[in-house]
């Protein structure tokens, strides 16, 4: 039975899929993830100026990095809450949140607002 599962997994891995959804099994500078196969030391890719480290159990999108051959990179996590088109939200597992709103304001932890003219207020 174990041999058959291994053969099925190898067969799926040999397909030319360039992307798959995986689950983080270990976090760090690089992550380990379980998708069609088990991937170790997967580099995390993000836009310049953003660092991220998804916690274990989080779903990530794994992309085959053709430049590096058959290596896999993690490029992002699944969006689970909707925000307005054009807005950006940064958040941490501990609950810290910064929202960049379309009106030019910045909301920090849903309690403090910096308006586009520099004035501040409690939310």
PDB file of C-alpha atoms in Angstrom:
ATOM      1  CA  UNK A   1       0.000   0.000   0.000  1.00  0.00           C
ATOM      2  CA  UNK A   2       2.810   2.465   0.878  1.00  0.00           C
ATOM      3  CA  UNK A   3       4.561   1.680  -2.399  1.00  0.00           C
ATOM      4  CA  UNK A   4       1.395   2.484  -4.389  1.00  0.00           C
ATOM      5  CA  UNK A   5       0.988   5.859  -2.629  1.00  0.00           C
ATOM      6  CA  UNK A   6       4.605   6.721  -3.344  1.00  0.00           C
ATOM      7  CA  UNK A   7       4.166   5.861  -7.042  1.00  0.00           C
ATOM      8  CA  UNK A   8       0.970   7.950  -7.244  1.00  0.00           C
ATOM      9  CA  UNK A   9       2.672  10.922  -5.591  1.00  0.00           C
ATOM     10  CA  UNK A  10       5.672  10.666  -7.919  1.00  0.00           C
ATOM     11  CA  UNK A  11       3.341  10.484 -10.909  1.00  0.00           C
ATOM     12  CA  UNK A  12       1.526  13.656  -9.805  1.00  0.00           C
ATOM     13  CA  UNK A  13       4.831  15.437  -9.187  1.00  0.00           C
ATOM     14  CA  UNK A  14       6.011  14.659 -12.713  1.00  0.00           C
ATOM     15  CA  UNK A  15       3.056  16.515 -14.242  1.00  0.00           C
ATOM     16  CA  UNK A  16       3.845  19.944 -15.627  1.00  0.00           C
ATOM     17  CA  UNK A  17       1.766  21.864 -13.087  1.00  0.00           C
ATOM     18  CA  UNK A  18       3.418  25.175 -12.339  1.00  0.00           C
ATOM     19  CA  UNK A  19       1.366  26.023  -9.258  1.00  0.00           C
ATOM     20  CA  UNK A  20      -0.305  24.257  -6.354  1.00  0.00           C
ATOM     21  CA  UNK A  21      -1.797  25.022  -2.975  1.00  0.00           C
ATOM     22  CA  UNK A  22       0.194  23.732  -0.014  1.00  0.00           C
ATOM     23  CA  UNK A  23       0.067  23.825   3.767  1.00  0.00           C
ATOM     24  CA  UNK A  24       2.945  25.191   5.841  1.00  0.00           C
ATOM     25  CA  UNK A  25       4.379  22.523   8.123  1.00  0.00           C
ATOM     26  CA  UNK A  26       7.316  24.537   9.497  1.00  0.00           C
ATOM     27  CA  UNK A  27       8.093  28.281   9.471  1.00  0.00           C
ATOM     28  CA  UNK A  28      11.382  30.160   9.317  1.00  0.00           C
ATOM     29  CA  UNK A  29      13.486  32.085   6.815  1.00  0.00           C
ATOM     30  CA  UNK A  30      12.421  29.315   4.457  1.00  0.00           C
ATOM     31  CA  UNK A  31       9.401  27.103   5.077  1.00  0.00           C
ATOM     32  CA  UNK A  32       8.487  23.460   4.761  1.00  0.00           C
ATOM     33  CA  UNK A  33       5.185  22.779   3.035  1.00  0.00           C
ATOM     34  CA  UNK A  34       2.998  19.832   2.135  1.00  0.00           C
ATOM     35  CA  UNK A  35       1.312  19.941  -1.272  1.00  0.00           C
ATOM     36  CA  UNK A  36       1.337  17.223  -3.925  1.00  0.00           C
ATOM     37  CA  UNK A  37       4.647  16.313  -2.334  1.00  0.00           C
ATOM     38  CA  UNK A  38       6.597  17.414   0.700  1.00  0.00           C
ATOM     39  CA  UNK A  39       8.777  20.457   0.054  1.00  0.00           C
ATOM     40  CA  UNK A  40      11.624  21.515   2.341  1.00  0.00           C
ATOM     41  CA  UNK A  41      13.429  24.849   2.622  1.00  0.00           C
ATOM     42  CA  UNK A  42      10.987  26.620   0.303  1.00  0.00           C
ATOM     43  CA  UNK A  43      12.037  30.265  -0.235  1.00  0.00           C
ATOM     44  CA  UNK A  44       9.445  32.945   0.553  1.00  0.00           C
ATOM     45  CA  UNK A  45       8.862  35.465  -2.247  1.00  0.00           C
ATOM     46  CA  UNK A  46       7.224  38.866  -1.626  1.00  0.00           C
ATOM     47  CA  UNK A  47       7.187  42.361  -3.104  1.00  0.00           C
ATOM     48  CA  UNK A  48      10.089  44.615  -2.116  1.00  0.00           C
ATOM     49  CA  UNK A  49       9.619  46.111   1.335  1.00  0.00           C
ATOM     50  CA  UNK A  50       7.415  43.329   2.681  1.00  0.00           C
ATOM     51  CA  UNK A  51       8.691  40.457   4.787  1.00  0.00           C
ATOM     52  CA  UNK A  52       6.391  37.608   5.644  1.00  0.00           C
ATOM     53  CA  UNK A  53       6.586  34.320   7.498  1.00  0.00           C
ATOM     54  CA  UNK A  54       3.394  32.249   7.329  1.00  0.00           C
ATOM     55  CA  UNK A  55       2.613  30.202  10.454  1.00  0.00           C
ATOM     56  CA  UNK A  56       2.282  26.421  10.403  1.00  0.00           C
ATOM     57  CA  UNK A  57      -1.114  25.300   9.169  1.00  0.00           C
ATOM     58  CA  UNK A  58      -1.552  28.305   6.833  1.00  0.00           C
ATOM     59  CA  UNK A  59      -2.277  27.644   3.152  1.00  0.00           C
ATOM     60  CA  UNK A  60       0.315  29.014   0.715  1.00  0.00           C
ATOM     61  CA  UNK A  61       0.540  29.162  -3.062  1.00  0.00           C
ATOM     62  CA  UNK A  62       3.559  27.204  -4.278  1.00  0.00           C
ATOM     63  CA  UNK A  63       4.985  28.078  -7.697  1.00  0.00           C
ATOM     64  CA  UNK A  64       7.550  26.137  -9.697  1.00  0.00           C
ATOM     65  CA  UNK A  65      10.515  28.459 -10.162  1.00  0.00           C
ATOM     66  CA  UNK A  66      11.630  27.732 -13.723  1.00  0.00           C
ATOM     67  CA  UNK A  67      14.711  29.935 -13.383  1.00  0.00           C
ATOM     68  CA  UNK A  68      15.984  27.623 -10.649  1.00  0.00           C
ATOM     69  CA  UNK A  69      14.932  24.419 -12.390  1.00  0.00           C
ATOM     70  CA  UNK A  70      12.409  22.330 -10.519  1.00  0.00           C
ATOM     71  CA  UNK A  71      12.596  24.320  -7.256  1.00  0.00           C
ATOM     72  CA  UNK A  72       9.410  25.537  -5.613  1.00  0.00           C
ATOM     73  CA  UNK A  73       8.863  28.994  -4.073  1.00  0.00           C
ATOM     74  CA  UNK A  74       5.999  30.202  -1.857  1.00  0.00           C
ATOM     75  CA  UNK A  75       4.476  33.451  -3.112  1.00  0.00           C
ATOM     76  CA  UNK A  76       1.520  34.145  -0.834  1.00  0.00           C
ATOM     77  CA  UNK A  77      -1.218  32.997   1.474  1.00  0.00           C
ATOM     78  CA  UNK A  78      -4.922  32.692   0.778  1.00  0.00           C
ATOM     79  CA  UNK A  79      -6.972  35.867   1.289  1.00  0.00           C
ATOM     80  CA  UNK A  80      -9.695  35.085   3.814  1.00  0.00           C
ATOM     81  CA  UNK A  81     -11.266  38.543   4.255  1.00  0.00           C
ATOM     82  CA  UNK A  82     -12.415  40.996   1.624  1.00  0.00           C
ATOM     83  CA  UNK A  83     -11.051  44.529   1.439  1.00  0.00           C
ATOM     84  CA  UNK A  84     -11.969  47.379  -0.916  1.00  0.00           C
ATOM     85  CA  UNK A  85     -10.454  47.307  -4.395  1.00  0.00           C
ATOM     86  CA  UNK A  86      -7.234  49.358  -4.387  1.00  0.00           C
ATOM     87  CA  UNK A  87      -6.636  49.113  -0.639  1.00  0.00           C
ATOM     88  CA  UNK A  88      -3.773  47.370   1.155  1.00  0.00           C
ATOM     89  CA  UNK A  89      -3.753  45.713   4.566  1.00  0.00           C
ATOM     90  CA  UNK A  90      -0.749  44.450   6.508  1.00  0.00           C
ATOM     91  CA  UNK A  91      -1.417  42.166   9.463  1.00  0.00           C
ATOM     92  CA  UNK A  92       0.315  39.782  11.834  1.00  0.00           C
ATOM     93  CA  UNK A  93      -0.751  36.556  13.504  1.00  0.00           C
ATOM     94  CA  UNK A  94      -0.772  38.442  16.830  1.00  0.00           C
ATOM     95  CA  UNK A  95      -3.470  40.856  15.673  1.00  0.00           C
ATOM     96  CA  UNK A  96      -1.467  43.942  14.617  1.00  0.00           C
ATOM     97  CA  UNK A  97      -3.017  45.541  11.529  1.00  0.00           C
ATOM     98  CA  UNK A  98      -2.279  48.528   9.296  1.00  0.00           C
ATOM     99  CA  UNK A  99      -4.827  49.488   6.644  1.00  0.00           C
ATOM    100  CA  UNK A 100      -3.970  51.812   3.742  1.00  0.00           C
ATOM    101  CA  UNK A 101      -7.350  53.206   2.667  1.00  0.00           C
ATOM    102  CA  UNK A 102      -8.413  54.592  -0.710  1.00  0.00           C
ATOM    103  CA  UNK A 103      -9.148  58.009   0.828  1.00  0.00           C
ATOM    104  CA  UNK A 104      -5.443  58.372   1.702  1.00  0.00           C
ATOM    105  CA  UNK A 105      -5.872  57.590   5.389  1.00  0.00           C
ATOM    106  CA  UNK A 106      -4.035  54.962   7.416  1.00  0.00           C
ATOM    107  CA  UNK A 107      -5.781  52.995  10.154  1.00  0.00           C
ATOM    108  CA  UNK A 108      -3.642  51.275  12.773  1.00  0.00           C
ATOM    109  CA  UNK A 109      -5.055  48.369  14.786  1.00  0.00           C
ATOM    110  CA  UNK A 110      -8.591  49.620  14.039  1.00  0.00           C
ATOM    111  CA  UNK A 111      -8.165  52.236  16.804  1.00  0.00           C
ATOM    112  CA  UNK A 112      -6.024  55.055  15.420  1.00  0.00           C
ATOM    113  CA  UNK A 113      -6.510  56.917  12.122  1.00  0.00           C
ATOM    114  CA  UNK A 114      -4.056  59.178  10.321  1.00  0.00           C
ATOM    115  CA  UNK A 115      -5.939  61.240   7.743  1.00  0.00           C
ATOM    116  CA  UNK A 116      -4.421  62.166   4.381  1.00  0.00           C
ATOM    117  CA  UNK A 117      -3.926  65.760   5.643  1.00  0.00           C
ATOM    118  CA  UNK A 118      -1.845  64.481   8.624  1.00  0.00           C
ATOM    119  CA  UNK A 119      -4.501  64.982  11.287  1.00  0.00           C
ATOM    120  CA  UNK A 120      -5.151  62.078  13.634  1.00  0.00           C
ATOM    121  CA  UNK A 121      -8.179  60.683  15.418  1.00  0.00           C
ATOM    122  CA  UNK A 122      -9.350  57.686  17.400  1.00  0.00           C
ATOM    123  CA  UNK A 123     -11.568  55.297  15.445  1.00  0.00           C
TER     124      UNK A 123
END
